[in-house]
Amino acid sequence: QDRTALLKFFYRKGRFYAQAQGEIPGRVEDRFSMDEYGGNLRLAVTVQEYEAKEIKDDRTMERLGFDYTQKAQTNALYVLDASLKIKGKIEGLAENENIRSARFLGDRGYFVTFRQTDPLFAVDLSNPEEPRILGELKVSGFSEYLHFYEEDLLLGIGMEADEQTGEEQRMKLSMFDISDPAGMKAISRFSLKEYNYSEALWDHRAVLIDPAENIIGFPAGGRSGQEYVLFSYKDGTFVQELKIDTQSKDGVNVKVRGTFIGEVFYLLFENGTVRAYDRQTGELLEELRLEKENG
């Protein structure tokens, strides 16, 4: 069975000290699958179990080792105390699926598993010793990244997939109403038909989200090349505000990040180029190239 070892440290007057260690079944997908709150550590994990078959020499019957085959795969949520001992758990969730994204906020936890469809689970963590599933919502595809967006809204960035085969097809944006965790609803979905990959699917630092300014931005790519797309969420619908070509002249895709100051939107490229655009019209206002200093 997969296991994850946990080590806890504290820092005082220039030195680190070991404080606790623990272990849980399963593996953690990313940093959003772990959260510390109220002195407890909450983790959403995927657990793989294996069957070990002994291998022997046909002639001498000497044991040569073991052959491991996957027996089962489930998902779980564990709550650990300050000493990293398990104090509460939910096990055996979504058999043969794996966790794709997770988010915790106060006494609530949300995570997505996937095989052919995307179950979004809502978990009540108000009693750390007895966490419980509040609701489950199944939609096609899956969300690789979750982000709380305004009150009672949860944004998902992910992939659409065939409900029968699970084959990934194209990117999508999803907005979930989580005002009632027991009756969550998918209230809006936007299909990004032109794009089938994005750095945002595996690196949250590629995503620009500002609910106060109503901005959702990230780089995305497809057959036509790489672009930076900017969306807003208005009256229950995703609206594409800008679409900017970011592919280099030689056709090479480069890392790019987006940000804004007032009504000016900026793209920052890994080669040192910075472009300024009008947020309303998308007009290129200025382009700068930051040269590296010698040494």
PDB file of C-alpha atoms in Angstrom:
ATOM      1  CA  GLN A   1       0.000   0.000   0.000  1.00  0.00           C
ATOM      2  CA  ASP A   2       1.179   3.515  -0.774  1.00  0.00           C
ATOM      3  CA  ARG A   3       2.276   5.389   2.349  1.00  0.00           C
ATOM      4  CA  THR A   4       3.140   9.025   3.027  1.00  0.00           C
ATOM      5  CA  ALA A   5       5.558   9.918   5.817  1.00  0.00           C
ATOM      6  CA  LEU A   6       5.071  13.269   7.557  1.00  0.00           C
ATOM      7  CA  LEU A   7       7.711  15.224   9.471  1.00  0.00           C
ATOM      8  CA  LYS A   8       6.930  18.303  11.567  1.00  0.00           C
ATOM      9  CA  PHE A   9       9.496  20.926  12.644  1.00  0.00           C
ATOM     10  CA  PHE A  10       9.550  24.204  14.499  1.00  0.00           C
ATOM     11  CA  TYR A  11      12.029  27.082  14.287  1.00  0.00           C
ATOM     12  CA  ARG A  12      13.472  29.023  17.214  1.00  0.00           C
ATOM     13  CA  LYS A  13      16.420  31.407  17.508  1.00  0.00           C
ATOM     14  CA  GLY A  14      18.139  30.354  14.324  1.00  0.00           C
ATOM     15  CA  ARG A  15      17.640  26.588  14.688  1.00  0.00           C
ATOM     16  CA  PHE A  16      15.199  23.966  13.458  1.00  0.00           C
ATOM     17  CA  TYR A  17      13.900  21.334  15.875  1.00  0.00           C
ATOM     18  CA  ALA A  18      12.130  18.056  15.101  1.00  0.00           C
ATOM     19  CA  GLN A  19       8.694  18.086  16.718  1.00  0.00           C
ATOM     20  CA  ALA A  20       6.662  15.131  15.458  1.00  0.00           C
ATOM     21  CA  GLN A  21       6.431  12.451  12.815  1.00  0.00           C
ATOM     22  CA  GLY A  22       3.588  10.355  11.466  1.00  0.00           C
ATOM     23  CA  GLU A  23       2.406   8.273   8.552  1.00  0.00           C
ATOM     24  CA  ILE A  24      -0.805   7.819   6.586  1.00  0.00           C
ATOM     25  CA  PRO A  25      -1.889   5.515   3.755  1.00  0.00           C
ATOM     26  CA  GLY A  26      -1.870   6.976   0.248  1.00  0.00           C
ATOM     27  CA  ARG A  27      -0.138   9.819  -1.562  1.00  0.00           C
ATOM     28  CA  VAL A  28      -0.760  13.561  -1.637  1.00  0.00           C
ATOM     29  CA  GLU A  29      -1.460  15.133  -5.050  1.00  0.00           C
ATOM     30  CA  ASP A  30      -0.214  18.674  -4.382  1.00  0.00           C
ATOM     31  CA  ARG A  31       0.066  21.425  -1.762  1.00  0.00           C
ATOM     32  CA  PHE A  32      -3.678  22.146  -1.914  1.00  0.00           C
ATOM     33  CA  SER A  33      -4.401  18.606  -0.728  1.00  0.00           C
ATOM     34  CA  MET A  34      -2.878  19.543   2.664  1.00  0.00           C
ATOM     35  CA  ASP A  35      -4.220  22.151   5.069  1.00  0.00           C
ATOM     36  CA  GLU A  36      -3.586  23.070   8.699  1.00  0.00           C
ATOM     37  CA  TYR A  37      -6.499  24.514  10.662  1.00  0.00           C
ATOM     38  CA  GLY A  38      -7.323  24.703  14.360  1.00  0.00           C
ATOM     39  CA  GLY A  39      -4.229  22.718  15.318  1.00  0.00           C
ATOM     40  CA  ASN A  40      -5.119  19.850  12.974  1.00  0.00           C
ATOM     41  CA  LEU A  41      -3.627  18.803   9.651  1.00  0.00           C
ATOM     42  CA  ARG A  42      -6.147  17.719   6.991  1.00  0.00           C
ATOM     43  CA  LEU A  43      -5.035  15.662   3.960  1.00  0.00           C
ATOM     44  CA  ALA A  44      -6.903  14.368   0.917  1.00  0.00           C
ATOM     45  CA  VAL A  45      -5.080  11.370  -0.581  1.00  0.00           C
ATOM     46  CA  THR A  46      -5.328   8.640  -3.198  1.00  0.00           C
ATOM     47  CA  VAL A  47      -4.580   5.160  -1.845  1.00  0.00           C
ATOM     48  CA  GLN A  48      -3.246   2.372  -4.046  1.00  0.00           C
ATOM     49  CA  GLU A  49      -3.101  -1.200  -2.763  1.00  0.00           C
ATOM     50  CA  TYR A  50      -0.910  -3.856  -4.351  1.00  0.00           C
ATOM     51  CA  GLU A  51      -0.855  -7.631  -4.336  1.00  0.00           C
ATOM     52  CA  ALA A  52       2.580  -9.189  -3.918  1.00  0.00           C
ATOM     53  CA  LYS A  53       3.287 -12.484  -5.694  1.00  0.00           C
ATOM     54  CA  GLU A  54       6.420 -14.361  -4.684  1.00  0.00           C
ATOM     55  CA  ILE A  55       8.817 -15.227  -7.528  1.00  0.00           C
ATOM     56  CA  LYS A  56      10.952 -18.384  -7.196  1.00  0.00           C
ATOM     57  CA  ASP A  57      13.617 -20.024  -9.304  1.00  0.00           C
ATOM     58  CA  ASP A  58      11.971 -22.913 -11.220  1.00  0.00           C
ATOM     59  CA  ARG A  59      14.922 -25.198 -10.592  1.00  0.00           C
ATOM     60  CA  THR A  60      16.116 -24.423  -7.067  1.00  0.00           C
ATOM     61  CA  MET A  61      12.872 -22.913  -5.752  1.00  0.00           C
ATOM     62  CA  GLU A  62      15.014 -20.114  -4.323  1.00  0.00           C
ATOM     63  CA  ARG A  63      13.043 -16.951  -3.664  1.00  0.00           C
ATOM     64  CA  LEU A  64      14.077 -14.257  -6.138  1.00  0.00           C
ATOM     65  CA  GLY A  65      11.742 -11.486  -5.055  1.00  0.00           C
ATOM     66  CA  PHE A  66       8.162 -10.310  -5.517  1.00  0.00           C
ATOM     67  CA  ASP A  67       6.013  -9.173  -8.423  1.00  0.00           C
ATOM     68  CA  TYR A  68       3.576  -6.392  -7.487  1.00  0.00           C
ATOM     69  CA  THR A  69       0.261  -5.813  -9.253  1.00  0.00           C
ATOM     70  CA  GLN A  70      -2.302  -3.156  -8.413  1.00  0.00           C
ATOM     71  CA  LYS A  71      -5.206  -4.605  -6.467  1.00  0.00           C
ATOM     72  CA  ALA A  72      -7.386  -1.592  -5.649  1.00  0.00           C
ATOM     73  CA  GLN A  73      -7.397   2.198  -5.693  1.00  0.00           C
ATOM     74  CA  THR A  74      -9.535   4.389  -3.461  1.00  0.00           C
ATOM     75  CA  ASN A  75      -9.415   7.863  -1.926  1.00  0.00           C
ATOM     76  CA  ALA A  76      -9.428   9.062   1.641  1.00  0.00           C
ATOM     77  CA  LEU A  77      -9.374  12.085   3.905  1.00  0.00           C
ATOM     78  CA  TYR A  78      -7.359  12.087   7.135  1.00  0.00           C
ATOM     79  CA  VAL A  79      -7.318  14.520  10.049  1.00  0.00           C
ATOM     80  CA  LEU A  80      -4.126  14.462  12.136  1.00  0.00           C
ATOM     81  CA  ASP A  81      -3.542  16.062  15.532  1.00  0.00           C
ATOM     82  CA  ALA A  82      -0.553  18.185  16.582  1.00  0.00           C
ATOM     83  CA  SER A  83       1.477  15.005  17.142  1.00  0.00           C
ATOM     84  CA  LEU A  84       0.655  13.799  13.591  1.00  0.00           C
ATOM     85  CA  LYS A  85      -1.519  10.986  14.903  1.00  0.00           C
ATOM     86  CA  ILE A  86      -4.713  10.150  12.993  1.00  0.00           C
ATOM     87  CA  LYS A  87      -7.738  11.443  14.928  1.00  0.00           C
ATOM     88  CA  GLY A  88     -10.391  11.303  12.190  1.00  0.00           C
ATOM     89  CA  LYS A  89     -10.763   9.783   8.734  1.00  0.00           C
ATOM     90  CA  ILE A  90     -12.990   8.949   5.788  1.00  0.00           C
ATOM     91  CA  GLU A  91     -11.752   5.984   3.717  1.00  0.00           C
ATOM     92  CA  GLY A  92     -12.814   3.965   0.686  1.00  0.00           C
ATOM     93  CA  LEU A  93     -14.088   6.869  -1.436  1.00  0.00           C
ATOM     94  CA  ALA A  94     -14.509   6.749  -5.243  1.00  0.00           C
ATOM     95  CA  GLU A  95     -13.061   3.318  -6.026  1.00  0.00           C
ATOM     96  CA  ASN A  96     -10.688   3.163  -9.033  1.00  0.00           C
ATOM     97  CA  GLU A  97     -10.545   6.960  -9.265  1.00  0.00           C
ATOM     98  CA  ASN A  98      -7.855   9.364  -8.131  1.00  0.00           C
ATOM     99  CA  ILE A  99      -7.863  12.856  -6.631  1.00  0.00           C
ATOM    100  CA  ARG A 100      -7.223  15.578  -9.234  1.00  0.00           C
ATOM    101  CA  SER A 101      -7.691  18.725  -7.114  1.00  0.00           C
ATOM    102  CA  ALA A 102      -8.584  19.812  -3.574  1.00  0.00           C
ATOM    103  CA  ARG A 103      -9.286  22.922  -1.494  1.00  0.00           C
ATOM    104  CA  PHE A 104      -9.931  23.537   2.203  1.00  0.00           C
ATOM    105  CA  LEU A 105     -11.616  26.551   3.771  1.00  0.00           C
ATOM    106  CA  GLY A 106     -12.320  26.607   7.501  1.00  0.00           C
ATOM    107  CA  ASP A 107     -14.539  23.683   8.461  1.00  0.00           C
ATOM    108  CA  ARG A 108     -15.148  22.665   4.842  1.00  0.00           C
ATOM    109  CA  GLY A 109     -13.109  20.662   2.383  1.00  0.00           C
ATOM    110  CA  TYR A 110     -13.698  20.070  -1.336  1.00  0.00           C
ATOM    111  CA  PHE A 111     -11.954  17.628  -3.626  1.00  0.00           C
ATOM    112  CA  VAL A 112     -12.391  16.200  -7.109  1.00  0.00           C
ATOM    113  CA  THR A 113     -11.787  12.602  -8.180  1.00  0.00           C
ATOM    114  CA  PHE A 114     -11.862  11.318 -11.743  1.00  0.00           C
ATOM    115  CA  ARG A 115     -12.145   8.266 -13.936  1.00  0.00           C
ATOM    116  CA  GLN A 116     -14.880   8.911 -16.520  1.00  0.00           C
ATOM    117  CA  THR A 117     -16.757  11.655 -14.668  1.00  0.00           C
ATOM    118  CA  ASP A 118     -15.843  14.320 -12.132  1.00  0.00           C
ATOM    119  CA  PRO A 119     -17.326  13.809  -8.661  1.00  0.00           C
ATOM    120  CA  LEU A 120     -16.882  16.935  -6.541  1.00  0.00           C
ATOM    121  CA  PHE A 121     -17.046  16.016  -2.859  1.00  0.00           C
ATOM    122  CA  ALA A 122     -17.900  18.406  -0.017  1.00  0.00           C
ATOM    123  CA  VAL A 123     -16.666  17.390   3.445  1.00  0.00           C
ATOM    124  CA  ASP A 124     -17.711  18.635   6.882  1.00  0.00           C
ATOM    125  CA  LEU A 125     -14.615  18.963   9.095  1.00  0.00           C
ATOM    126  CA  SER A 126     -16.223  20.790  12.024  1.00  0.00           C
ATOM    127  CA  ASN A 127     -15.717  17.656  14.160  1.00  0.00           C
ATOM    128  CA  PRO A 128     -12.112  16.601  13.391  1.00  0.00           C
ATOM    129  CA  GLU A 129     -12.679  13.190  14.948  1.00  0.00           C
ATOM    130  CA  GLU A 130     -15.662  12.422  12.740  1.00  0.00           C
ATOM    131  CA  PRO A 131     -15.340  14.097   9.323  1.00  0.00           C
ATOM    132  CA  ARG A 132     -18.250  13.327   7.036  1.00  0.00           C
ATOM    133  CA  ILE A 133     -19.240  13.688   3.408  1.00  0.00           C
ATOM    134  CA  LEU A 134     -21.921  16.346   2.979  1.00  0.00           C
ATOM    135  CA  GLY A 135     -22.521  16.105  -0.732  1.00  0.00           C
ATOM    136  CA  GLU A 136     -21.312  14.762  -4.060  1.00  0.00           C
ATOM    137  CA  LEU A 137     -21.791  16.299  -7.491  1.00  0.00           C
ATOM    138  CA  LYS A 138     -21.012  14.402 -10.702  1.00  0.00           C
ATOM    139  CA  VAL A 139     -20.236  16.259 -13.928  1.00  0.00           C
ATOM    140  CA  SER A 140     -18.364  15.293 -17.083  1.00  0.00           C
ATOM    141  CA  GLY A 141     -14.610  15.820 -17.199  1.00  0.00           C
ATOM    142  CA  PHE A 142     -12.642  17.021 -14.196  1.00  0.00           C
ATOM    143  CA  SER A 143     -11.145  20.092 -12.523  1.00  0.00           C
ATOM    144  CA  GLU A 144      -7.359  20.115 -12.091  1.00  0.00           C
ATOM    145  CA  TYR A 145      -7.410  23.380 -10.131  1.00  0.00           C
ATOM    146  CA  LEU A 146     -10.001  24.708  -7.674  1.00  0.00           C
ATOM    147  CA  HIS A 147     -10.256  28.289  -6.405  1.00  0.00           C
ATOM    148  CA  PHE A 148     -12.829  29.911  -4.109  1.00  0.00           C
ATOM    149  CA  TYR A 149     -14.429  32.714  -6.126  1.00  0.00           C
ATOM    150  CA  GLU A 150     -16.608  35.195  -4.274  1.00  0.00           C
ATOM    151  CA  GLU A 151     -18.913  33.934  -1.540  1.00  0.00           C
ATOM    152  CA  ASP A 152     -20.368  30.457  -2.092  1.00  0.00           C
ATOM    153  CA  LEU A 153     -18.726  30.029  -5.513  1.00  0.00           C
ATOM    154  CA  LEU A 154     -15.985  27.549  -6.404  1.00  0.00           C
ATOM    155  CA  LEU A 155     -14.105  27.924  -9.704  1.00  0.00           C
ATOM    156  CA  GLY A 156     -12.688  24.905 -11.497  1.00  0.00           C
ATOM    157  CA  ILE A 157     -10.121  24.882 -14.323  1.00  0.00           C
ATOM    158  CA  GLY A 158      -9.767  21.518 -15.997  1.00  0.00           C
ATOM    159  CA  MET A 159     -10.542  19.250 -18.906  1.00  0.00           C
ATOM    160  CA  GLU A 160     -13.707  18.024 -20.573  1.00  0.00           C
ATOM    161  CA  ALA A 161     -13.734  14.264 -21.124  1.00  0.00           C
ATOM    162  CA  ASP A 162     -15.837  11.586 -22.765  1.00  0.00           C
ATOM    163  CA  GLU A 163     -18.241  10.225 -20.143  1.00  0.00           C
ATOM    164  CA  GLN A 164     -17.960   6.671 -21.493  1.00  0.00           C
ATOM    165  CA  THR A 165     -14.211   6.324 -22.001  1.00  0.00           C
ATOM    166  CA  GLY A 166     -12.743   9.114 -19.871  1.00  0.00           C
ATOM    167  CA  GLU A 167     -10.720  10.355 -22.872  1.00  0.00           C
ATOM    168  CA  GLU A 168      -9.629  13.967 -22.384  1.00  0.00           C
ATOM    169  CA  GLN A 169     -10.958  16.282 -25.091  1.00  0.00           C
ATOM    170  CA  ARG A 170     -10.503  20.012 -24.408  1.00  0.00           C
ATOM    171  CA  MET A 171     -10.130  22.526 -21.609  1.00  0.00           C
ATOM    172  CA  LYS A 172     -13.076  23.920 -19.686  1.00  0.00           C
ATOM    173  CA  LEU A 173     -14.000  26.389 -16.961  1.00  0.00           C
ATOM    174  CA  SER A 174     -16.601  25.430 -14.353  1.00  0.00           C
ATOM    175  CA  MET A 175     -18.361  27.412 -11.644  1.00  0.00           C
ATOM    176  CA  PHE A 176     -19.980  25.579  -8.756  1.00  0.00           C
ATOM    177  CA  ASP A 177     -22.547  26.900  -6.289  1.00  0.00           C
ATOM    178  CA  ILE A 178     -21.421  25.589  -2.880  1.00  0.00           C
ATOM    179  CA  SER A 179     -23.858  27.636  -0.748  1.00  0.00           C
ATOM    180  CA  ASP A 180     -25.485  24.304   0.169  1.00  0.00           C
ATOM    181  CA  PRO A 181     -22.711  21.679   0.424  1.00  0.00           C
ATOM    182  CA  ALA A 182     -25.296  18.903   0.473  1.00  0.00           C
ATOM    183  CA  GLY A 183     -26.833  20.169  -2.767  1.00  0.00           C
ATOM    184  CA  MET A 184     -23.947  21.598  -4.775  1.00  0.00           C
ATOM    185  CA  LYS A 185     -24.725  22.737  -8.326  1.00  0.00           C
ATOM    186  CA  ALA A 186     -22.697  23.269 -11.491  1.00  0.00           C
ATOM    187  CA  ILE A 187     -24.129  26.642 -12.488  1.00  0.00           C
ATOM    188  CA  SER A 188     -21.880  27.522 -15.425  1.00  0.00           C
ATOM    189  CA  ARG A 189     -19.485  25.804 -17.797  1.00  0.00           C
ATOM    190  CA  PHE A 190     -17.388  27.277 -20.583  1.00  0.00           C
ATOM    191  CA  SER A 191     -15.764  25.006 -23.161  1.00  0.00           C
ATOM    192  CA  LEU A 192     -12.375  26.167 -24.444  1.00  0.00           C
ATOM    193  CA  LYS A 193     -12.620  24.298 -27.740  1.00  0.00           C
ATOM    194  CA  GLU A 194      -9.399  25.772 -29.134  1.00  0.00           C
ATOM    195  CA  TYR A 195      -7.213  24.576 -26.267  1.00  0.00           C
ATOM    196  CA  ASN A 196      -6.194  21.157 -25.017  1.00  0.00           C
ATOM    197  CA  TYR A 197      -3.405  22.040 -22.588  1.00  0.00           C
ATOM    198  CA  SER A 198      -2.326  24.764 -20.201  1.00  0.00           C
ATOM    199  CA  GLU A 199       0.388  25.270 -17.632  1.00  0.00           C
ATOM    200  CA  ALA A 200      -2.478  26.183 -15.293  1.00  0.00           C
ATOM    201  CA  LEU A 201      -3.423  22.486 -15.142  1.00  0.00           C
ATOM    202  CA  TRP A 202      -0.249  21.566 -13.256  1.00  0.00           C
ATOM    203  CA  ASP A 203       1.187  24.843 -11.923  1.00  0.00           C
ATOM    204  CA  HIS A 204      -1.131  27.163  -9.962  1.00  0.00           C
ATOM    205  CA  ARG A 205       1.401  29.996 -10.334  1.00  0.00           C
ATOM    206  CA  ALA A 206       0.401  30.269 -13.992  1.00  0.00           C
ATOM    207  CA  VAL A 207      -3.136  31.300 -12.971  1.00  0.00           C
ATOM    208  CA  LEU A 208      -4.222  34.898 -12.349  1.00  0.00           C
ATOM    209  CA  ILE A 209      -7.441  35.107 -10.317  1.00  0.00           C
ATOM    210  CA  ASP A 210      -8.787  38.265  -8.676  1.00  0.00           C
ATOM    211  CA  PRO A 211     -12.491  38.000  -7.723  1.00  0.00           C
ATOM    212  CA  ALA A 212     -12.599  41.662  -6.653  1.00  0.00           C
ATOM    213  CA  GLU A 213     -11.548  42.740 -10.159  1.00  0.00           C
ATOM    214  CA  ASN A 214     -13.446  39.827 -11.730  1.00  0.00           C
ATOM    215  CA  ILE A 215     -10.380  38.524 -13.581  1.00  0.00           C
ATOM    216  CA  ILE A 216      -9.492  34.937 -14.490  1.00  0.00           C
ATOM    217  CA  GLY A 217      -6.400  34.563 -16.686  1.00  0.00           C
ATOM    218  CA  PHE A 218      -3.941  31.865 -17.763  1.00  0.00           C
ATOM    219  CA  PRO A 219      -1.876  30.703 -20.770  1.00  0.00           C
ATOM    220  CA  ALA A 220      -3.416  28.013 -22.962  1.00  0.00           C
ATOM    221  CA  GLY A 221      -2.389  26.148 -26.086  1.00  0.00           C
ATOM    222  CA  GLY A 222      -3.798  24.117 -28.924  1.00  0.00           C
ATOM    223  CA  ARG A 223      -3.459  23.524 -32.653  1.00  0.00           C
ATOM    224  CA  SER A 224      -3.305  27.252 -33.394  1.00  0.00           C
ATOM    225  CA  GLY A 225      -0.412  27.817 -30.973  1.00  0.00           C
ATOM    226  CA  GLN A 226      -0.189  29.419 -27.537  1.00  0.00           C
ATOM    227  CA  GLU A 227      -2.258  32.329 -26.259  1.00  0.00           C
ATOM    228  CA  TYR A 228      -3.027  34.081 -22.992  1.00  0.00           C
ATOM    229  CA  VAL A 229      -6.759  34.173 -22.269  1.00  0.00           C
ATOM    230  CA  LEU A 230      -8.553  36.480 -19.867  1.00  0.00           C
ATOM    231  CA  PHE A 231     -12.099  35.864 -18.597  1.00  0.00           C
ATOM    232  CA  SER A 232     -14.625  37.465 -16.303  1.00  0.00           C
ATOM    233  CA  TYR A 233     -17.709  35.952 -14.646  1.00  0.00           C
ATOM    234  CA  LYS A 234     -20.848  38.035 -15.192  1.00  0.00           C
ATOM    235  CA  ASP A 235     -24.512  37.221 -14.541  1.00  0.00           C
ATOM    236  CA  GLY A 236     -23.763  33.527 -14.130  1.00  0.00           C
ATOM    237  CA  THR A 237     -21.717  33.229 -17.339  1.00  0.00           C
ATOM    238  CA  PHE A 238     -18.038  33.165 -18.249  1.00  0.00           C
ATOM    239  CA  VAL A 239     -17.116  35.988 -20.636  1.00  0.00           C
ATOM    240  CA  GLN A 240     -13.873  35.980 -22.624  1.00  0.00           C
ATOM    241  CA  GLU A 241     -12.397  39.470 -22.328  1.00  0.00           C
ATOM    242  CA  LEU A 242      -9.013  39.123 -24.057  1.00  0.00           C
ATOM    243  CA  LYS A 243      -7.126  36.610 -26.172  1.00  0.00           C
ATOM    244  CA  ILE A 244      -3.454  37.472 -26.800  1.00  0.00           C
ATOM    245  CA  ASP A 245      -1.016  35.564 -29.009  1.00  0.00           C
ATOM    246  CA  THR A 246       2.063  34.680 -26.927  1.00  0.00           C
ATOM    247  CA  GLN A 247       3.886  32.266 -29.218  1.00  0.00           C
ATOM    248  CA  SER A 248       7.375  33.358 -30.293  1.00  0.00           C
ATOM    249  CA  LYS A 249       8.246  34.023 -33.926  1.00  0.00           C
ATOM    250  CA  ASP A 250      10.114  30.719 -34.178  1.00  0.00           C
ATOM    251  CA  GLY A 251       7.036  28.846 -32.945  1.00  0.00           C
ATOM    252  CA  VAL A 252       8.492  27.976 -29.544  1.00  0.00           C
ATOM    253  CA  ASN A 253       6.176  28.168 -26.547  1.00  0.00           C
ATOM    254  CA  VAL A 254       7.602  30.184 -23.650  1.00  0.00           C
ATOM    255  CA  LYS A 255       6.423  30.625 -20.076  1.00  0.00           C
ATOM    256  CA  VAL A 256       4.284  33.704 -19.556  1.00  0.00           C
ATOM    257  CA  ARG A 257       2.564  35.249 -16.548  1.00  0.00           C
ATOM    258  CA  GLY A 258      -0.177  37.865 -16.426  1.00  0.00           C
ATOM    259  CA  THR A 259      -0.906  40.704 -14.001  1.00  0.00           C
ATOM    260  CA  PHE A 260      -2.496  44.156 -14.025  1.00  0.00           C
ATOM    261  CA  ILE A 261      -2.207  47.654 -12.621  1.00  0.00           C
ATOM    262  CA  GLY A 262      -5.389  49.687 -12.907  1.00  0.00           C
ATOM    263  CA  GLU A 263      -6.678  49.446 -16.484  1.00  0.00           C
ATOM    264  CA  VAL A 264      -3.398  48.169 -17.906  1.00  0.00           C
ATOM    265  CA  PHE A 265      -2.825  44.430 -18.308  1.00  0.00           C
ATOM    266  CA  TYR A 266       0.730  43.100 -18.428  1.00  0.00           C
ATOM    267  CA  LEU A 267       2.234  39.934 -19.848  1.00  0.00           C
ATOM    268  CA  LEU A 268       5.662  38.963 -18.521  1.00  0.00           C
ATOM    269  CA  PHE A 269       7.670  36.489 -20.593  1.00  0.00           C
ATOM    270  CA  GLU A 270      10.506  34.304 -19.331  1.00  0.00           C
ATOM    271  CA  ASN A 271      12.915  35.905 -21.844  1.00  0.00           C
ATOM    272  CA  GLY A 272      12.526  39.294 -20.118  1.00  0.00           C
ATOM    273  CA  THR A 273       9.922  40.803 -22.450  1.00  0.00           C
ATOM    274  CA  VAL A 274       7.061  42.757 -20.848  1.00  0.00           C
ATOM    275  CA  ARG A 275       4.005  43.812 -22.856  1.00  0.00           C
ATOM    276  CA  ALA A 276       1.353  46.284 -21.701  1.00  0.00           C
ATOM    277  CA  TYR A 277      -2.224  46.098 -23.024  1.00  0.00           C
ATOM    278  CA  ASP A 278      -5.398  48.109 -22.579  1.00  0.00           C
ATOM    279  CA  ARG A 279      -7.673  45.919 -20.419  1.00  0.00           C
ATOM    280  CA  GLN A 280     -10.786  47.058 -22.249  1.00  0.00           C
ATOM    281  CA  THR A 281      -9.688  46.866 -25.897  1.00  0.00           C
ATOM    282  CA  GLY A 282      -6.701  44.533 -25.824  1.00  0.00           C
ATOM    283  CA  GLU A 283      -4.628  47.123 -27.696  1.00  0.00           C
ATOM    284  CA  LEU A 284      -0.853  46.758 -27.274  1.00  0.00           C
ATOM    285  CA  LEU A 285       0.338  49.913 -25.488  1.00  0.00           C
ATOM    286  CA  GLU A 286       4.027  49.245 -24.969  1.00  0.00           C
ATOM    287  CA  GLU A 287       6.682  46.529 -25.134  1.00  0.00           C
ATOM    288  CA  LEU A 288       9.840  46.437 -23.046  1.00  0.00           C
ATOM    289  CA  ARG A 289      12.788  44.058 -23.025  1.00  0.00           C
ATOM    290  CA  LEU A 290      14.605  43.650 -19.734  1.00  0.00           C
ATOM    291  CA  GLU A 291      18.244  42.910 -20.386  1.00  0.00           C
ATOM    292  CA  LYS A 292      20.229  40.822 -17.908  1.00  0.00           C
ATOM    293  CA  GLU A 293      23.008  42.629 -16.120  1.00  0.00           C
ATOM    294  CA  ASN A 294      26.550  41.386 -16.683  1.00  0.00           C
ATOM    295  CA  GLY A 295      27.537  38.850 -14.076  1.00  0.00           C
TER     296      GLY A 295
END
